[in-house]
Amino acid sequence: MSTSYTFDYLPIEVLQLRGYDFFQFIKSTLGEPEAHLLNKVAVKSISALLITEDPLDIFNYDVEDDELEKFEESLKDALKKRVNEALTRTKKKSFNFNPSSISSLPTTIATRPLPNRLSLSEHKEYVLKFINKWCLENKENFELENFDLEENVDFIVNIELDENSDVRASIKCKCNKLILLGKNDNKIQVSNYYKHLQSIACDHMKQIKNAARNLKSIQQQQSSIAGILTAAAQSQTSLIQFSAVSPIATQETFDSNTSTLSNQVTSNGKRRLTSQSKQHGPSKRSRI
Ligand SMILES: [Zn+2]
């Protein structure tokens, strides 16, 4: 009975099994020789089996019993058979090992963090990834359009392994405060840094918020100037369009202007001529 068994199904009342039902249960799960042996050693219920330390102990004694000798032989054969079957199964499993079969493991087991397995750079990558994600998720809470804290700009991460290979981490914020990070299952927890950023103690966050506010007001001013310019440009365009749709009116204006100009020129010329004749008048007369 050194081999172990996997029970795909156990009846709910398994602990209450006794007599014939118990015998049938042992026969179907272990085999007939085991069922006969238990019957022989007076184990006739599950409760009796549970308090029996070793049902095979009977073979350690020199007992003259033909039936027992028969059981011993059949049990040995049955056990040998099972051991061989188990060995064959193990060999097959090791030959058929396929790494992709790992993906079929339940997610909880596959993704369960393994303590001390992450390298320093992996720990750092993990921390930076979480800070990045947190910024994205919380930018609206800070009323920021862009919120992206950068390593070595907004903070400095310090991660090291102590003498027991346990990870220790801290973050130095740009406001000069040092925040010690906790850990869970030997994985760094960044929550202390988030708490600091949300607290009024962080001057760096105040600066980020102020800078964003200033940028917003500049953008608003720019957009209002742009609005005025656009409106002005639109009114000019509408004037041009107005002129374009009434060419006759334009022509009339032009013509009247031209005629006025020509009249003026003519009258000026006349006047000039008149004045010239007036000027030349006396000289003419003087010549005569
Ligand atoms: Zn800070």
Short mmCIF file of C-alpha atoms and ligand atoms in Angstrom, two decimals:
data_model
loop_
_atom_site.label_atom_id
_atom_site.label_comp_id
_atom_site.label_asym_id
_atom_site.label_seq_id
_atom_site.Cartn_x
_atom_site.Cartn_y
_atom_site.Cartn_z
CA MET A 1 0.00 0.00 0.00
CA SER A 2 2.89 2.32 -0.68
CA THR A 3 1.31 3.75 -3.82
CA SER A 4 -1.09 6.65 -3.57
CA TYR A 5 -4.43 6.92 -5.29
CA THR A 6 -6.39 9.74 -6.74
CA PHE A 7 -10.10 9.54 -6.13
CA ASP A 8 -12.04 11.27 -8.87
CA TYR A 9 -15.23 10.75 -6.96
CA LEU A 10 -16.02 10.08 -3.33
CA PRO A 11 -19.58 9.45 -2.20
CA ILE A 12 -20.86 12.06 0.28
CA GLU A 13 -21.59 9.33 2.82
CA VAL A 14 -18.07 7.80 2.48
CA LEU A 15 -17.34 8.20 6.18
CA GLN A 16 -20.47 6.23 7.07
CA LEU A 17 -19.67 3.26 4.80
CA ARG A 18 -19.65 -0.12 6.52
CA GLY A 19 -20.23 -3.80 5.82
CA TYR A 20 -21.15 -4.69 2.25
CA ASP A 21 -21.04 -1.04 1.04
CA PHE A 22 -17.59 -0.59 2.59
CA PHE A 23 -16.38 -3.83 0.95
CA GLN A 24 -17.71 -2.73 -2.46
CA PHE A 25 -16.12 0.71 -2.09
CA ILE A 26 -12.67 -0.75 -1.24
CA LYS A 27 -13.02 -3.30 -4.05
CA SER A 28 -13.82 -0.62 -6.65
CA THR A 29 -11.22 1.91 -5.51
CA LEU A 30 -8.29 -0.32 -4.44
CA GLY A 31 -9.06 -3.86 -5.62
CA GLU A 32 -10.44 -7.20 -4.52
CA PRO A 33 -7.30 -8.46 -2.65
CA GLU A 34 -7.29 -5.30 -0.48
CA ALA A 35 -10.99 -5.67 0.24
CA HIS A 36 -10.50 -9.33 1.30
CA LEU A 37 -7.51 -8.46 3.48
CA LEU A 38 -9.40 -5.70 5.32
CA ASN A 39 -12.26 -8.10 5.87
CA LYS A 40 -9.80 -10.68 7.20
CA VAL A 41 -8.25 -8.24 9.70
CA ALA A 42 -11.73 -7.19 10.81
CA VAL A 43 -11.65 -3.72 9.27
CA LYS A 44 -15.23 -3.50 8.07
CA SER A 45 -15.96 0.21 8.02
CA ILE A 46 -14.30 3.48 7.05
CA SER A 47 -14.17 4.56 10.69
CA ALA A 48 -12.31 1.31 11.55
CA LEU A 49 -9.95 1.81 8.59
CA LEU A 50 -9.14 5.36 9.75
CA ILE A 51 -7.96 4.16 13.15
CA THR A 52 -5.97 1.24 11.70
CA GLU A 53 -2.35 2.32 11.56
CA ASP A 54 -1.18 -0.30 9.05
CA PRO A 55 -3.56 -2.91 7.66
CA LEU A 56 -0.53 -4.86 6.33
CA ASP A 57 0.95 -5.16 9.82
CA ILE A 58 -0.56 -8.65 10.07
CA PHE A 59 2.13 -9.94 7.68
CA ASN A 60 4.85 -8.95 10.17
CA TYR A 61 3.70 -11.77 12.43
CA ASP A 62 4.23 -15.46 11.92
CA VAL A 63 0.60 -16.42 11.63
CA GLU A 64 -0.36 -19.87 10.37
CA ASP A 65 -3.29 -19.06 8.08
CA ASP A 66 -3.74 -20.40 4.55
CA GLU A 67 -6.15 -17.65 3.65
CA LEU A 68 -3.67 -14.96 4.79
CA GLU A 69 -0.87 -16.56 2.77
CA LYS A 70 -3.12 -16.51 -0.27
CA PHE A 71 -3.93 -12.81 0.36
CA GLU A 72 -0.24 -12.03 0.77
CA GLU A 73 0.59 -13.48 -2.66
CA SER A 74 -2.30 -11.78 -4.42
CA LEU A 75 -1.52 -8.47 -2.67
CA LYS A 76 2.15 -8.67 -3.67
CA ASP A 77 1.13 -9.29 -7.29
CA ALA A 78 -1.39 -6.45 -7.20
CA LEU A 79 1.14 -4.04 -5.66
CA LYS A 80 3.88 -5.02 -8.15
CA LYS A 81 1.43 -4.44 -11.00
CA ARG A 82 0.48 -1.01 -9.67
CA VAL A 83 4.08 0.03 -9.04
CA ASN A 84 4.97 -0.93 -12.63
CA GLU A 85 1.96 0.96 -13.97
CA ALA A 86 2.91 4.01 -11.92
CA LEU A 87 6.52 3.85 -13.18
CA THR A 88 5.35 3.60 -16.80
CA ARG A 89 3.05 6.59 -16.31
CA THR A 90 5.90 8.64 -14.79
CA LYS A 91 8.25 7.77 -17.69
CA LYS A 92 5.59 8.66 -20.26
CA LYS A 93 4.92 11.97 -18.53
CA SER A 94 8.61 12.90 -18.48
CA PHE A 95 9.04 12.01 -22.17
CA ASN A 96 5.89 13.83 -23.19
CA PHE A 97 6.76 16.93 -21.22
CA ASN A 98 5.64 19.91 -23.19
CA PRO A 99 6.40 23.42 -21.86
CA SER A 100 3.24 24.80 -23.46
CA SER A 101 1.21 22.55 -21.17
CA ILE A 102 2.17 24.94 -18.35
CA SER A 103 -0.22 27.48 -19.85
CA SER A 104 -3.07 25.09 -19.12
CA LEU A 105 -2.36 25.36 -15.39
CA PRO A 106 -4.91 27.33 -13.43
CA THR A 107 -4.09 31.05 -13.59
CA THR A 108 -3.83 31.38 -9.82
CA ILE A 109 -0.99 28.87 -9.76
CA ALA A 110 0.75 30.06 -12.93
CA THR A 111 0.84 33.72 -11.86
CA ARG A 112 1.47 33.15 -8.17
CA PRO A 113 4.49 35.30 -7.30
CA LEU A 114 7.54 33.26 -6.44
CA PRO A 115 9.40 34.77 -3.51
CA ASN A 116 12.99 35.86 -4.16
CA ARG A 117 12.68 35.03 -7.83
CA LEU A 118 12.70 38.59 -9.18
CA SER A 119 16.02 40.21 -9.97
CA LEU A 120 16.72 43.82 -8.96
CA SER A 121 16.01 45.04 -12.49
CA GLU A 122 12.76 43.07 -12.57
CA HIS A 123 11.73 44.61 -9.25
CA LYS A 124 12.47 48.04 -10.68
CA GLU A 125 10.55 47.33 -13.88
CA TYR A 126 7.60 46.19 -11.75
CA VAL A 127 7.66 49.41 -9.67
CA LEU A 128 7.97 51.69 -12.72
CA LYS A 129 5.15 49.88 -14.50
CA PHE A 130 2.86 50.39 -11.51
CA ILE A 131 3.74 54.09 -11.14
CA ASN A 132 3.04 54.59 -14.83
CA LYS A 133 -0.32 52.84 -14.55
CA TRP A 134 -1.22 54.78 -11.41
CA CYS A 135 -0.47 58.11 -13.12
CA LEU A 136 -2.73 57.21 -16.03
CA GLU A 137 -5.54 56.15 -13.73
CA ASN A 138 -5.28 59.17 -11.44
CA LYS A 139 -4.62 62.09 -13.77
CA GLU A 140 -8.28 63.12 -13.63
CA ASN A 141 -8.25 63.11 -9.82
CA PHE A 142 -5.43 65.66 -9.97
CA GLU A 143 -7.24 67.54 -12.78
CA LEU A 144 -4.23 67.03 -15.01
CA GLU A 145 -4.44 66.45 -18.74
CA ASN A 146 -0.99 64.89 -18.82
CA PHE A 147 0.35 63.15 -15.76
CA ASP A 148 3.42 61.04 -16.27
CA LEU A 149 5.97 60.81 -13.46
CA GLU A 150 9.40 59.99 -14.83
CA GLU A 151 12.17 58.13 -13.10
CA ASN A 152 15.22 60.33 -12.30
CA VAL A 153 13.13 63.41 -13.12
CA ASP A 154 10.24 63.26 -10.67
CA PHE A 155 11.61 60.54 -8.39
CA ILE A 156 14.55 58.22 -7.78
CA VAL A 157 13.97 54.52 -7.04
CA ASN A 158 16.34 52.67 -4.77
CA ILE A 159 16.01 48.87 -4.60
CA GLU A 160 18.39 46.49 -2.85
CA LEU A 161 18.48 43.00 -1.39
CA ASP A 162 19.34 42.64 2.28
CA GLU A 163 21.46 39.89 3.86
CA ASN A 164 18.46 37.51 3.75
CA SER A 165 17.89 38.26 0.04
CA ASP A 166 14.73 40.14 1.01
CA VAL A 167 13.98 43.09 -1.19
CA ARG A 168 14.06 46.60 0.29
CA ALA A 169 12.89 49.60 -1.65
CA SER A 170 12.49 53.33 -1.24
CA ILE A 171 11.61 56.25 -3.47
CA LYS A 172 13.04 59.73 -3.17
CA CYS A 173 10.52 62.25 -4.39
CA LYS A 174 11.72 65.41 -6.15
CA CYS A 175 10.43 67.32 -3.11
CA ASN A 176 13.32 65.63 -1.26
CA LYS A 177 11.15 63.39 0.92
CA LEU A 178 12.26 59.77 1.22
CA ILE A 179 9.42 57.23 1.14
CA LEU A 180 10.03 53.67 2.30
CA LEU A 181 8.06 51.15 0.26
CA GLY A 182 6.36 48.13 1.79
CA LYS A 183 6.24 44.66 0.32
CA ASN A 184 3.82 41.82 0.00
CA ASP A 185 4.98 38.28 -0.76
CA ASN A 186 8.44 39.80 -1.38
CA LYS A 187 6.98 42.07 -4.06
CA ILE A 188 7.40 45.81 -3.68
CA GLN A 189 4.25 47.76 -2.89
CA VAL A 190 4.23 51.32 -4.25
CA SER A 191 1.21 52.52 -2.24
CA ASN A 192 3.30 54.58 0.25
CA TYR A 193 4.60 56.68 -2.64
CA TYR A 194 1.06 57.23 -3.95
CA LYS A 195 -0.04 58.31 -0.45
CA HIS A 196 2.82 60.80 -0.35
CA LEU A 197 1.90 62.26 -3.76
CA GLN A 198 -1.70 62.69 -2.62
CA SER A 199 -0.72 64.32 0.67
CA ILE A 200 -0.24 68.06 1.11
CA ALA A 201 3.35 67.33 2.18
CA CYS A 202 4.52 66.86 -1.40
CA ASP A 203 5.72 70.18 -2.81
CA HIS A 204 6.58 68.56 -6.11
CA MET A 205 2.95 67.66 -6.79
CA LYS A 206 1.99 71.25 -5.93
CA GLN A 207 4.49 72.45 -8.55
CA ILE A 208 3.14 70.00 -11.14
CA LYS A 209 -0.43 71.19 -10.48
CA ASN A 210 0.58 74.87 -10.61
CA ALA A 211 2.51 74.35 -13.86
CA ALA A 212 -0.52 72.62 -15.36
CA ARG A 213 -2.79 75.47 -14.21
CA ASN A 214 -0.45 78.10 -15.72
CA LEU A 215 -0.21 76.18 -18.96
CA LYS A 216 -3.99 75.95 -19.08
CA SER A 217 -4.47 79.70 -18.61
CA ILE A 218 -1.84 80.43 -21.30
CA GLN A 219 -3.62 78.03 -23.62
CA GLN A 220 -6.95 79.71 -22.85
CA GLN A 221 -5.47 83.14 -23.61
CA GLN A 222 -3.96 81.84 -26.82
CA SER A 223 -7.23 80.28 -27.85
CA SER A 224 -9.15 83.51 -27.14
CA ILE A 225 -6.60 85.49 -29.21
CA ALA A 226 -6.91 82.88 -31.92
CA GLY A 227 -10.69 83.27 -31.67
CA ILE A 228 -10.48 87.04 -32.17
CA LEU A 229 -8.10 86.60 -35.11
CA THR A 230 -10.38 84.02 -36.67
CA ALA A 231 -13.40 86.29 -36.25
CA ALA A 232 -11.48 89.19 -37.87
CA ALA A 233 -10.35 86.99 -40.74
CA GLN A 234 -13.93 85.80 -41.22
CA SER A 235 -15.31 89.37 -41.40
CA GLN A 236 -12.68 90.26 -44.03
CA THR A 237 -13.59 87.22 -46.04
CA SER A 238 -17.28 88.14 -45.89
CA LEU A 239 -16.46 91.64 -47.17
CA ILE A 240 -14.55 90.21 -50.09
CA GLN A 241 -17.37 87.79 -50.73
CA PHE A 242 -19.86 90.67 -50.62
CA SER A 243 -17.82 92.57 -53.24
CA ALA A 244 -17.51 89.53 -55.39
CA VAL A 245 -21.27 88.94 -55.57
CA SER A 246 -22.08 92.56 -56.70
CA PRO A 247 -19.66 93.36 -59.56
CA ILE A 248 -22.03 95.98 -61.11
CA ALA A 249 -22.07 98.06 -58.00
CA THR A 250 -18.28 97.92 -57.92
CA GLN A 251 -18.06 98.87 -61.57
CA GLU A 252 -20.44 101.76 -61.08
CA THR A 253 -18.42 103.05 -58.19
CA PHE A 254 -15.27 102.65 -60.22
CA ASP A 255 -16.80 104.38 -63.26
CA SER A 256 -18.16 107.29 -61.31
CA ASN A 257 -14.79 107.65 -59.63
CA THR A 258 -13.05 107.51 -62.99
CA SER A 259 -15.38 110.07 -64.49
CA THR A 260 -14.92 112.31 -61.51
CA LEU A 261 -11.20 111.91 -61.84
CA SER A 262 -11.29 112.59 -65.58
CA ASN A 263 -13.53 115.57 -65.02
CA GLN A 264 -11.20 116.86 -62.43
CA VAL A 265 -8.28 116.30 -64.74
CA THR A 266 -10.10 118.03 -67.55
CA SER A 267 -11.19 120.90 -65.42
CA ASN A 268 -7.73 121.11 -63.94
CA GLY A 269 -6.27 120.98 -67.43
CA LYS A 270 -8.69 123.64 -68.55
CA ARG A 271 -7.90 125.68 -65.56
CA ARG A 272 -4.27 125.08 -66.17
CA LEU A 273 -4.73 126.01 -69.78
CA THR A 274 -6.70 129.02 -68.77
CA SER A 275 -4.12 130.02 -66.29
CA GLN A 276 -1.41 129.29 -68.83
CA SER A 277 -3.19 131.48 -71.36
CA LYS A 278 -3.65 134.03 -68.65
CA GLN A 279 0.02 133.77 -67.85
CA HIS A 280 1.00 133.83 -71.49
CA GLY A 281 -1.50 136.52 -72.30
CA PRO A 282 0.57 139.50 -71.32
CA SER A 283 3.76 138.11 -72.90
CA LYS A 284 1.86 137.55 -76.16
CA ARG A 285 0.61 141.02 -75.98
CA SER A 286 4.06 142.28 -75.21
CA ARG A 287 5.40 140.51 -78.28
CA ILE A 288 2.82 142.19 -80.49
ZN ZN B 1 7.04 64.66 -2.97
#
